[in-house]
Short mmCIF file of C-alpha atoms in Angstrom, two decimals:
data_model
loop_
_atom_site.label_atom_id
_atom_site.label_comp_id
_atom_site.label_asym_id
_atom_site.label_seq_id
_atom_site.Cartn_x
_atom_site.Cartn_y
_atom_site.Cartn_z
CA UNK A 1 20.51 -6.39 14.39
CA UNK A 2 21.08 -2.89 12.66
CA UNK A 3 19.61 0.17 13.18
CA UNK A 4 18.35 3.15 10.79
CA UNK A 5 17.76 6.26 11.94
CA UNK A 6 16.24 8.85 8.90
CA UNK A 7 16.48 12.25 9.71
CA UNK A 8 14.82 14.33 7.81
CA UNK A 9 16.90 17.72 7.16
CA UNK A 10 16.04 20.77 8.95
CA UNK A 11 13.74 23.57 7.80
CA UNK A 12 15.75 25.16 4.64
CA UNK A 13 16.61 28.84 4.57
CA UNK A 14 13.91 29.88 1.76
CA UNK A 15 10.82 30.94 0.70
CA UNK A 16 7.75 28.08 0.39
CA UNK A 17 8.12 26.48 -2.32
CA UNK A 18 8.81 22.72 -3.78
CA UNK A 19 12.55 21.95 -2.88
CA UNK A 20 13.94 19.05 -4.66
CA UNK A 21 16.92 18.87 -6.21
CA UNK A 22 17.08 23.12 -5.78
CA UNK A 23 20.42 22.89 -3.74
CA UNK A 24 18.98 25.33 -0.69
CA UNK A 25 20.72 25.14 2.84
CA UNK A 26 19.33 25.15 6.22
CA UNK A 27 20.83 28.14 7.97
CA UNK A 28 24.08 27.45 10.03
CA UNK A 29 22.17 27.93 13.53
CA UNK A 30 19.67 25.42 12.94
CA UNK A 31 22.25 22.74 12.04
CA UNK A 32 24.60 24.34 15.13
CA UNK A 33 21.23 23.20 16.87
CA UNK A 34 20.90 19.64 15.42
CA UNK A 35 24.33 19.19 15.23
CA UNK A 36 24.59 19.51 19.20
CA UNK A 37 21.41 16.83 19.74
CA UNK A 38 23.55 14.80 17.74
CA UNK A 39 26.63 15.06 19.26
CA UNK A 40 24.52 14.17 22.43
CA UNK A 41 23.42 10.95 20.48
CA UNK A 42 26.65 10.23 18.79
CA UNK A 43 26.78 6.38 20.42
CA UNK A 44 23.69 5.35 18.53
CA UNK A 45 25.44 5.76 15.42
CA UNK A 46 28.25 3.60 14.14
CA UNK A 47 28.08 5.73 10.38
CA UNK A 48 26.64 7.95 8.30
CA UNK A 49 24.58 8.14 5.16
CA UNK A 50 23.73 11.61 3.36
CA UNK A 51 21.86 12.64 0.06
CA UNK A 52 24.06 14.97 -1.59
CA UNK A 53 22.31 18.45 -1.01
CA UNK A 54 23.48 20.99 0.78
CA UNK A 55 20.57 20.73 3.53
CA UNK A 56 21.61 17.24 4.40
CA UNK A 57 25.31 17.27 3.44
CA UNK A 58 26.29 20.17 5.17
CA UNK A 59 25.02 18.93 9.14
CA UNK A 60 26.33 15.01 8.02
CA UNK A 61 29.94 16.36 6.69
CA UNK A 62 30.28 18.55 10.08
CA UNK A 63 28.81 15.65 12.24
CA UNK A 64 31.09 13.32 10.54
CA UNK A 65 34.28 15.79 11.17
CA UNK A 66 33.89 16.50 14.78
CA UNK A 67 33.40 12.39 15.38
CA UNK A 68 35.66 10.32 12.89
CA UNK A 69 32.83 8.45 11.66
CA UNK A 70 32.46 7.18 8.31
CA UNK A 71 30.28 9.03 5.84
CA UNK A 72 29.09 7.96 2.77
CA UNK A 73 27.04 10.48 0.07
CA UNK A 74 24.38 8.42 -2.01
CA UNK A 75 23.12 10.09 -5.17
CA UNK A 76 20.19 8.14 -5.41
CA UNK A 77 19.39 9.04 -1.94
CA UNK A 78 18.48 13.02 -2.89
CA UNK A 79 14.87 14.58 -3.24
CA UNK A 80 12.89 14.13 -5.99
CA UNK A 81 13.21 16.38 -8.87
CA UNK A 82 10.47 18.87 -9.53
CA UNK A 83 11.53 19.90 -13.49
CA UNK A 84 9.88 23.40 -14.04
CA UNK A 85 8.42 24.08 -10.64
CA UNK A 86 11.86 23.05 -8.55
CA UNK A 87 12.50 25.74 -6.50
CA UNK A 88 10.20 28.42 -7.66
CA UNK A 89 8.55 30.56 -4.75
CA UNK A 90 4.85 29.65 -4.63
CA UNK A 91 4.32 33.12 -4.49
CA UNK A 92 5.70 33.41 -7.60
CA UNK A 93 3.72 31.65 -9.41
CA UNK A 94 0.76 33.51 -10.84
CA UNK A 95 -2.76 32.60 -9.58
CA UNK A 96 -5.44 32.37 -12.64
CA UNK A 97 -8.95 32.14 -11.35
CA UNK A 98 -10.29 29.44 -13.24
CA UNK A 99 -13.85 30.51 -11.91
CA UNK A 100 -13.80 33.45 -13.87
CA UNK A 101 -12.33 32.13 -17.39
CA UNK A 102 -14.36 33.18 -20.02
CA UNK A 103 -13.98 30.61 -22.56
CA UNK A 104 -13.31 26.96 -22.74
CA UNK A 105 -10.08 27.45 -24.43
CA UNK A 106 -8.75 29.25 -21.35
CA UNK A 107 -9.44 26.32 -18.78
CA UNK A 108 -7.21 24.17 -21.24
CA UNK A 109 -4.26 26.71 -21.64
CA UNK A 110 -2.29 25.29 -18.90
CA UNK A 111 0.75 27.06 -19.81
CA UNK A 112 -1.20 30.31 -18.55
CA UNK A 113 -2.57 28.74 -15.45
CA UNK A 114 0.45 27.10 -13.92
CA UNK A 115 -0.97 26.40 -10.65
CA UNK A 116 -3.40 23.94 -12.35
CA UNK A 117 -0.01 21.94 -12.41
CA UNK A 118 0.49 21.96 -9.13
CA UNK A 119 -2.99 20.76 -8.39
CA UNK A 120 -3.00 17.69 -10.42
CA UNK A 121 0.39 17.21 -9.41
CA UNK A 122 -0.74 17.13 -5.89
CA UNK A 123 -3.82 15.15 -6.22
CA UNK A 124 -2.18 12.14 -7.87
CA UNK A 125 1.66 12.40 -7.66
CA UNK A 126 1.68 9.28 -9.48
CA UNK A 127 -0.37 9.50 -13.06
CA UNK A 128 0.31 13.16 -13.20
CA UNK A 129 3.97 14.86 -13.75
CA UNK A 130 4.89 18.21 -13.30
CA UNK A 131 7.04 19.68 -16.78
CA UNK A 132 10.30 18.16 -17.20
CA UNK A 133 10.28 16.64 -13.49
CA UNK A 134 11.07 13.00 -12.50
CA UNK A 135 8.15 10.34 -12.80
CA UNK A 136 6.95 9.12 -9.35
CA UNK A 137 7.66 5.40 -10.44
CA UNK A 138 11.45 6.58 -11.45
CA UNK A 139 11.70 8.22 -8.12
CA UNK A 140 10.38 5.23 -5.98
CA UNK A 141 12.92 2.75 -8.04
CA UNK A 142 15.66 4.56 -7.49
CA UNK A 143 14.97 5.07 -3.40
CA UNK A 144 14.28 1.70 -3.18
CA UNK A 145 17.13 0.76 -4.81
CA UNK A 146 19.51 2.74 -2.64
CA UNK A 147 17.45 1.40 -0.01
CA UNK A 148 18.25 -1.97 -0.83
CA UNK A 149 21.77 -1.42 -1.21
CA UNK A 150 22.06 0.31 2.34
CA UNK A 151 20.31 -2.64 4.46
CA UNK A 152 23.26 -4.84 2.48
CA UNK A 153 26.32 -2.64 3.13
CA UNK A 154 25.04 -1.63 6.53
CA UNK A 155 23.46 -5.26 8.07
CA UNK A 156 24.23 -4.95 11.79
CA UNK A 157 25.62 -1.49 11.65
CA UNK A 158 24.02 1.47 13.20
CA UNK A 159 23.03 4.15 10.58
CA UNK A 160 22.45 7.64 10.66
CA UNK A 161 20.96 8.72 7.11
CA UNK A 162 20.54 12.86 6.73
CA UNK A 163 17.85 12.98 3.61
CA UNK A 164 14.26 14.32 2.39
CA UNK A 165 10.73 14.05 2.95
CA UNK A 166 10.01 12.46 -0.17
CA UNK A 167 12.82 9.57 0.14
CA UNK A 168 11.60 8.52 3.77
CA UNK A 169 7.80 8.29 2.82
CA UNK A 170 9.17 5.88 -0.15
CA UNK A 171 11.46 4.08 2.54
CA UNK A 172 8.36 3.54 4.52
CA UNK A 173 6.03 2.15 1.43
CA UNK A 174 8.66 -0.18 0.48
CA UNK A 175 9.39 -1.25 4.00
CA UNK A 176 5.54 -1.51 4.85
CA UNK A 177 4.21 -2.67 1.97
CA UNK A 178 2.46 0.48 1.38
CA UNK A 179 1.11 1.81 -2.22
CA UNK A 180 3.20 4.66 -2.98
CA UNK A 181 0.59 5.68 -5.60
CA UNK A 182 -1.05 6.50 -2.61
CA UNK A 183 -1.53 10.27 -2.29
CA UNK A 184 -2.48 10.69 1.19
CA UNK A 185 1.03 9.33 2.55
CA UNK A 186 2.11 12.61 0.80
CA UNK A 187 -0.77 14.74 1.63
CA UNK A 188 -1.55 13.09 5.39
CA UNK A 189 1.40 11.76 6.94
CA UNK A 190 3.83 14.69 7.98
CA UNK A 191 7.60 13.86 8.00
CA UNK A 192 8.70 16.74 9.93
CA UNK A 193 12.01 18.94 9.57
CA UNK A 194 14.50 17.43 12.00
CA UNK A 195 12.86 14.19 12.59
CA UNK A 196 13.70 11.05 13.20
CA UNK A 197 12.27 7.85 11.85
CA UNK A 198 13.80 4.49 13.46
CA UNK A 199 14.04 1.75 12.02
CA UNK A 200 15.66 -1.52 12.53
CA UNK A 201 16.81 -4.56 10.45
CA UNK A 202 17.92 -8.59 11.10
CA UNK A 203 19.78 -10.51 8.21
CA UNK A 204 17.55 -13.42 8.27
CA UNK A 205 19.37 -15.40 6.04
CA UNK A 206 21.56 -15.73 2.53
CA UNK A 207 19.79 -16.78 -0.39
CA UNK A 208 20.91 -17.85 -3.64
CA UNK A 209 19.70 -15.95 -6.52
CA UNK A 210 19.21 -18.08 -9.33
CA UNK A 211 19.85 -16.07 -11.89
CA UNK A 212 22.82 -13.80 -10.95
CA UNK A 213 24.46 -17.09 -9.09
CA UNK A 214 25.18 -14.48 -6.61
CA UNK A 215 24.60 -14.88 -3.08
CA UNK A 216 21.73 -12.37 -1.79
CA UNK A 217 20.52 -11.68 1.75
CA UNK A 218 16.97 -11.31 3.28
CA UNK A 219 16.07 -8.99 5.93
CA UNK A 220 13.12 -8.57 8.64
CA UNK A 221 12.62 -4.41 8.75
CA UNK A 222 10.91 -3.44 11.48
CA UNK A 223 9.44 0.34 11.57
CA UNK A 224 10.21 1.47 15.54
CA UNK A 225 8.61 5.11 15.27
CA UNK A 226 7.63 7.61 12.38
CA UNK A 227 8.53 11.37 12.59
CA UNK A 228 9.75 11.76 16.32
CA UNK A 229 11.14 15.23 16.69
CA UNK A 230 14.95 14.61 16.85
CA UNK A 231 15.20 15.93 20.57
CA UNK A 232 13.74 13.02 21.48
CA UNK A 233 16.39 10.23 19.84
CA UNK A 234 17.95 10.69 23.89
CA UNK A 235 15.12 9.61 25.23
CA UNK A 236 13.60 6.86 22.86
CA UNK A 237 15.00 3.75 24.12
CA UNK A 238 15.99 4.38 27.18
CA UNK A 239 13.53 3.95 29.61
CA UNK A 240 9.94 1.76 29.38
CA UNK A 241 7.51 4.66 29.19
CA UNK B 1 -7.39 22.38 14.84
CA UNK B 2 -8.09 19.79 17.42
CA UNK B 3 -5.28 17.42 18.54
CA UNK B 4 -5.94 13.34 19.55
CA UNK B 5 -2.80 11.21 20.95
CA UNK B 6 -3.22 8.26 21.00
CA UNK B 7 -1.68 6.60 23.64
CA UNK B 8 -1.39 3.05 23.88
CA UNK B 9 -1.05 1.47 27.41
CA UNK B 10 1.80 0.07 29.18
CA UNK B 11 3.50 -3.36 29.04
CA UNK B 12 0.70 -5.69 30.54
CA UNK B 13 1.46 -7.89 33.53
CA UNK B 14 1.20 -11.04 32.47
CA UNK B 15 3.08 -14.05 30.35
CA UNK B 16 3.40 -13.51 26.56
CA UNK B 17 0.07 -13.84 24.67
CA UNK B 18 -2.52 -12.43 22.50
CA UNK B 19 -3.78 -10.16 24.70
CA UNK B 20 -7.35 -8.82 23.03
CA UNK B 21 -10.48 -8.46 25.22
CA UNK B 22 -8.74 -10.81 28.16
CA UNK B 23 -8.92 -7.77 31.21
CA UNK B 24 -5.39 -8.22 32.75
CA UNK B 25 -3.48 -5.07 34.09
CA UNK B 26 -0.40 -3.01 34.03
CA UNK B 27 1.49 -2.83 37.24
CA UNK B 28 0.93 0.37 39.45
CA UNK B 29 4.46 1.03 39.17
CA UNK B 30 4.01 1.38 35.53
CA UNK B 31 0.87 3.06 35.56
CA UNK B 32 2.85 5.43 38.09
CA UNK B 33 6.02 6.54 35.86
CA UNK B 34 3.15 6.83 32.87
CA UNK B 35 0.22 8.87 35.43
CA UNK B 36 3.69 11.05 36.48
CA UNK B 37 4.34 12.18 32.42
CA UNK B 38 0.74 12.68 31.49
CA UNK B 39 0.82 14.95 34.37
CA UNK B 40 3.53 16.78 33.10
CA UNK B 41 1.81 17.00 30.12
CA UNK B 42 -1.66 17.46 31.35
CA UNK B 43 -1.90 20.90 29.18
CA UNK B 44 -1.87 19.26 26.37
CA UNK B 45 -4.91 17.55 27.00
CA UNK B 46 -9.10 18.94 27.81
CA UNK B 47 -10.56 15.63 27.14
CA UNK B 48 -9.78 12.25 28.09
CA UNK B 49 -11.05 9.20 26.17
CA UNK B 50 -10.19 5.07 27.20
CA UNK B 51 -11.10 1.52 25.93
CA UNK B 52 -13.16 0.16 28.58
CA UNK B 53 -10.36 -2.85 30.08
CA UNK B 54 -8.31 -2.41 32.62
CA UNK B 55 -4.75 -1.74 31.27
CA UNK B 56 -6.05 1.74 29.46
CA UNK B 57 -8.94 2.40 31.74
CA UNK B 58 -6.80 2.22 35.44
CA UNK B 59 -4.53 4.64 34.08
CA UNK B 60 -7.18 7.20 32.55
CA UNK B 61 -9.25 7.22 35.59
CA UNK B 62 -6.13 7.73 37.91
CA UNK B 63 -5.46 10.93 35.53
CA UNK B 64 -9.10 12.13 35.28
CA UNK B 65 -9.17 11.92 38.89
CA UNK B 66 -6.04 14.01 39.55
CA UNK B 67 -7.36 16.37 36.92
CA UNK B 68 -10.68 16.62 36.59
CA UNK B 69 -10.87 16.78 32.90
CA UNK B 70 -14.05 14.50 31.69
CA UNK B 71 -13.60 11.03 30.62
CA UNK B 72 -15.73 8.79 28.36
CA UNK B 73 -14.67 4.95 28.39
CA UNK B 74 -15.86 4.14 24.32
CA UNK B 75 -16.27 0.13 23.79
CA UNK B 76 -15.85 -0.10 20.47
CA UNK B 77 -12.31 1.40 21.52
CA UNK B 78 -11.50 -1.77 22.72
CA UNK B 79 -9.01 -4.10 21.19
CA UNK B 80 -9.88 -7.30 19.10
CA UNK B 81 -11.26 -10.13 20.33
CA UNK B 82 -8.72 -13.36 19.87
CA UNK B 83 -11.41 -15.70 20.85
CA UNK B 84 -10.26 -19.16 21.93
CA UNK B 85 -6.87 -17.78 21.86
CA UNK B 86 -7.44 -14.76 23.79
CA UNK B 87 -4.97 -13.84 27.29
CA UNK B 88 -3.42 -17.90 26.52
CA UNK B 89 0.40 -17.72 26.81
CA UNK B 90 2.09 -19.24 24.36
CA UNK B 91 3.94 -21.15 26.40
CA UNK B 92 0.87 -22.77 27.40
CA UNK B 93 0.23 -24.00 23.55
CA UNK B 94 1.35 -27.54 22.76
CA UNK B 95 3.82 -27.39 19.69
CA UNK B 96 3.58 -29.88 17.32
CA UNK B 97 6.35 -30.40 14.91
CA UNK B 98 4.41 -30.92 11.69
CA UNK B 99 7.93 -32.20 9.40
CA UNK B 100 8.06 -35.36 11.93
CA UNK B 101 3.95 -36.18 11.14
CA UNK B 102 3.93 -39.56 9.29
CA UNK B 103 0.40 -39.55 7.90
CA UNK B 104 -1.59 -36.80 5.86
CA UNK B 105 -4.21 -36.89 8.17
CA UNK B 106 -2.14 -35.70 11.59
CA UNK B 107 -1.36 -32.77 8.81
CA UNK B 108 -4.46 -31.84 8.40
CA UNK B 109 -6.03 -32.05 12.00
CA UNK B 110 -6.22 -28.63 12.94
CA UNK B 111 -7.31 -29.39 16.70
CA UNK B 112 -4.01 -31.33 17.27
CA UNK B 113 -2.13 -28.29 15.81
CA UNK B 114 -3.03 -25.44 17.41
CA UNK B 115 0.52 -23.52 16.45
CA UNK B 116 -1.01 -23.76 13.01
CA UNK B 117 -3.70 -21.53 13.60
CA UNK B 118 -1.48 -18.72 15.09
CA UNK B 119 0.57 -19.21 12.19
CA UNK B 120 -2.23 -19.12 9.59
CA UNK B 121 -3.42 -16.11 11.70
CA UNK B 122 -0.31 -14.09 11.85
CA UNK B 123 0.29 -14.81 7.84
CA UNK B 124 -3.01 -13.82 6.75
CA UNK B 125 -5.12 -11.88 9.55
CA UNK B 126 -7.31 -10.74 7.11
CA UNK B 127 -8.56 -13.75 5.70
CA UNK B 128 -8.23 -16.62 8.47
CA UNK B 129 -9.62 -16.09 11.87
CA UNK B 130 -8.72 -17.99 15.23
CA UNK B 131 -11.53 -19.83 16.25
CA UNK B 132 -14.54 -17.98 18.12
CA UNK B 133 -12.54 -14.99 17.68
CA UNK B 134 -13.85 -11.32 16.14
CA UNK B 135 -13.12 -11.26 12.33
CA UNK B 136 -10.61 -8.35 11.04
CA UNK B 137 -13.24 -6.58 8.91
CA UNK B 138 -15.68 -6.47 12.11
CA UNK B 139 -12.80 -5.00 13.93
CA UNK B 140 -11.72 -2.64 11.31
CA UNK B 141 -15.56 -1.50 10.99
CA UNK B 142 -16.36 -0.85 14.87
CA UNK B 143 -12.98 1.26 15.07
CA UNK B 144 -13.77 3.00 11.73
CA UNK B 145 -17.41 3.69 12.88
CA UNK B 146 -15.65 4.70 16.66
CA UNK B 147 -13.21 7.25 14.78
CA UNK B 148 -15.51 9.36 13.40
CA UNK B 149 -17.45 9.42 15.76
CA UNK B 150 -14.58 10.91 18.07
CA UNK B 151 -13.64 13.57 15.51
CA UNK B 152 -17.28 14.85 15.16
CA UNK B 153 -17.90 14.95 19.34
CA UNK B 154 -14.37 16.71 19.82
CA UNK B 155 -13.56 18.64 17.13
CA UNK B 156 -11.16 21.28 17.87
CA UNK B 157 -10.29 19.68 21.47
CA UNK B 158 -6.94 17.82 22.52
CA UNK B 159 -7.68 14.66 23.21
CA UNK B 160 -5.74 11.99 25.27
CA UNK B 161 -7.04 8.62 24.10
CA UNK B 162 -5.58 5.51 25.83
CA UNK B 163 -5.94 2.11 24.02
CA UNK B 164 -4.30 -0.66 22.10
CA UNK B 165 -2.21 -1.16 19.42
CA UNK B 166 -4.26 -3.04 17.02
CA UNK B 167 -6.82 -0.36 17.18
CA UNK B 168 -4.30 2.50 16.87
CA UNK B 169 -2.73 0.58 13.59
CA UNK B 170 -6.97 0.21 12.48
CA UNK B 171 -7.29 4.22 13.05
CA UNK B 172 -3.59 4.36 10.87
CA UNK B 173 -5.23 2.48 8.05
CA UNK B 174 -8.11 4.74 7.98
CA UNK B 175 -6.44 7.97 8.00
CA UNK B 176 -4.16 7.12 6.01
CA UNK B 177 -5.94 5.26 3.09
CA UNK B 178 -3.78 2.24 4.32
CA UNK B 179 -5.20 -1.41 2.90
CA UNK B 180 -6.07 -2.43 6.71
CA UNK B 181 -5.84 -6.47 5.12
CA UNK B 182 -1.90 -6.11 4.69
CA UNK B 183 -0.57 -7.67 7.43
CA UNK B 184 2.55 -5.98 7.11
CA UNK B 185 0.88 -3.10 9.23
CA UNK B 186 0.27 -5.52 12.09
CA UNK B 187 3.94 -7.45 11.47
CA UNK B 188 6.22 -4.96 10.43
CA UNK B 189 5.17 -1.52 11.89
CA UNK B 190 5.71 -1.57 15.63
CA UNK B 191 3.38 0.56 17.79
CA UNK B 192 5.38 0.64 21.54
CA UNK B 193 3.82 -0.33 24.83
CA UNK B 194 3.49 3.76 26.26
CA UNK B 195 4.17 4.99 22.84
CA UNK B 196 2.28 8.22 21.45
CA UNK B 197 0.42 8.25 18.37
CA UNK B 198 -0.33 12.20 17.40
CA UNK B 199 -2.95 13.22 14.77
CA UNK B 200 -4.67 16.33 14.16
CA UNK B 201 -7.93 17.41 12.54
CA UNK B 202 -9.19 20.87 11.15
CA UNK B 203 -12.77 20.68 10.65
CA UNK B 204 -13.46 21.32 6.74
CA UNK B 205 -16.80 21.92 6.36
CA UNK B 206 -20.73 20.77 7.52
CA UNK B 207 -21.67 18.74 5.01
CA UNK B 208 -25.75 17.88 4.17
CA UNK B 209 -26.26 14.22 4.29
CA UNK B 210 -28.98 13.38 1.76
CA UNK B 211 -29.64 10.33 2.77
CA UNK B 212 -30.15 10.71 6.49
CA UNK B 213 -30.83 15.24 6.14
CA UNK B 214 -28.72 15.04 9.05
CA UNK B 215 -25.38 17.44 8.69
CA UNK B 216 -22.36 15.60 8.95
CA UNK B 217 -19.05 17.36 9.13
CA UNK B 218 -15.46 16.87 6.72
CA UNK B 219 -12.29 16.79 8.23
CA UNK B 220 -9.09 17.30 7.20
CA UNK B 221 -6.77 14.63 8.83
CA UNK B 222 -2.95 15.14 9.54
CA UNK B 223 -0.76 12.84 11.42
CA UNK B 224 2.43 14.04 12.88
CA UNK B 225 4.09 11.49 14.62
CA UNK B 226 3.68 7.68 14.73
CA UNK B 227 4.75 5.57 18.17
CA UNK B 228 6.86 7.92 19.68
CA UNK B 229 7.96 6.98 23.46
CA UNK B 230 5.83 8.92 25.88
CA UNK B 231 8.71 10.42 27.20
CA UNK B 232 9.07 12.57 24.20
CA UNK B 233 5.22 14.28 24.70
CA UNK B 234 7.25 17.67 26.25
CA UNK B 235 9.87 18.00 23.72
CA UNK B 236 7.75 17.32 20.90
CA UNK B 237 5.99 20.82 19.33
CA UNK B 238 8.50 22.60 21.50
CA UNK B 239 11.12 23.48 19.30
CA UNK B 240 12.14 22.98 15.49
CA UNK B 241 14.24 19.78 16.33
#
């Protein structure tokens, strides 16, 4: 059996705003934090995953130098991208009160009410794309791809991936079954900064895929916990309570 | 904001089985190590809440009692009913090895096959029910109904709410706009003997009911962690990792 452990990165050094491929960092004394809790975990992990960006890369490369352990950086494994509205300060953006618009041509000029956007963006993710950003769809492919690829090169290892909000909530609809149309996994289920979602995997068995005539496995995914605060990962497992 | 963790009770003291409405009990050692780390917790909590049967209630009344914070024991907080199957260890259920049947008929005789209903069960709990036993949408329903009725009496309190893990995966599906039918929430997501559940609600606004003129209120529903160890109740909301 092979564990998964997705940490989500630590609380960047930045104004609110939507971070996803932006390449912020978490400050160096919240990752000298995290790095210690994972230090005091290092046994659990046997090596290490990272999306590219700074805020995940930074804590995995230093993990992986003061412990040997192998590291891999998977590209497909970053945030979504955002287009336009990637990494712009929310108080930047200018607030139009829609309330007060005048005409009907002004409630359709979205280019002067850019948080209208943001709204439709944030009530469904999935028909409704912010400028030049990466489709929903495109974005859940390409995690569960990666995904995919992972449980194959890592079956029976012990995993430690550093990535983003966004990537474990699509981990967890493809793992559960879950519609990642779905808005409220974004809106209502919080994947904290610095925590840890476990979960493990069994190669059940090797299948033959028809059409590649290449040998494929299967695997029973089991989701342990969601979003436990990383101080914790000493703790989980240990005892029965 | 008003916090509710749901806490589901220990490992039961008994062989393994569908344990549903069958009363059987956690050990008082258990119930000890668990009673010792809600104590150390016991800020986090004003009310106390329990299904009704003994392995949540024994616990919750041993912690009301050393507390004194008010308890209500809610039946519909209760877990499924498993009917004919209910508390029977499987050891005690007669497998028959269907491949070595010689007729169609042996196939198709349910009461000589009574793995085949588990298995039909466990494949498809939505849609096939043991026999005698409480049907998944009457299940869903009386936890749904429960639910709301729990965020509208404590709104804005921190509630400790001790029950079981099929109704903590019902109150999942319902917060989270989960399809409560796929039976990869019941297979796939595991929700830990002593594990903690934590959800909270901001009260949104007092809504007029036409139908009934009573006022009913809207809540806004996060949840922040999913079956972390109860262990990990201090250290959680403590500190940024």
């Amino acid at each position: 059996m092979g564990n998964i452990y997705l940490l989500r990165h630590g609380k960047v050094n930045g104004p609110a705003a939507l971070y996803g491929q932006t390449d912020i960092s978490v400050s160096t004394t919240l990752n000298n934090d995290m790095l210690c809790l994972l230090m005091k975990n290092q046994d659990k992990f046997s090596h290490l995953v990272t999306s590219p960006l700074k805020r995940c890369a930074e804590l995995a490369q230093r993990f992986t130098k003061e412990t040997n352990k192998p590291l891999e950086i998977v590209t497909n494994l970053q945030e979504m991208n955002f287009g336009d509205y990637d990494g712009l300060a929310f108080d930047d953006i200018p607030y139009t009160d829609l309330s007060s618009s005048n005409s009907v041509s002004d409630k359709t000029d979205e280019q002067n009410q850019p948080w209208r956007h943001l709204e439709r963006f944030w009530q469904n993710p999935a028909e409704y794309s912010l400028p030049n950003a990466e489709k929903l769809n495109d974005f859940y492919l390409r995690v569960e791809v990666a995904w995919l690829k992972l449980l194959t090169d890592y079956a029976n290892e012990n995993v430690l991936l550093v990535t983003h909000g966004g990537v474990i909530r699509m981990i967890l609809a493809h793992v559960l079954g879950l519609d990642w149309k779905n808005e409220k996994i974004f809106n209502q289920l919080q994947v904290g900064n610095a925590s840890v979602t476990h979960i493990t995997s069994t190669s059940l068995a090797h299948l033959n895929d028809a059409n590649s005539n290449e040998e494929r496995a299967s695997y029973n995914v089991q989701v342990k916990n969601i979003a436990m605060p990383l101080s914790c990962l000493l703790l989980a497992g240990q005892s029965t309570v």
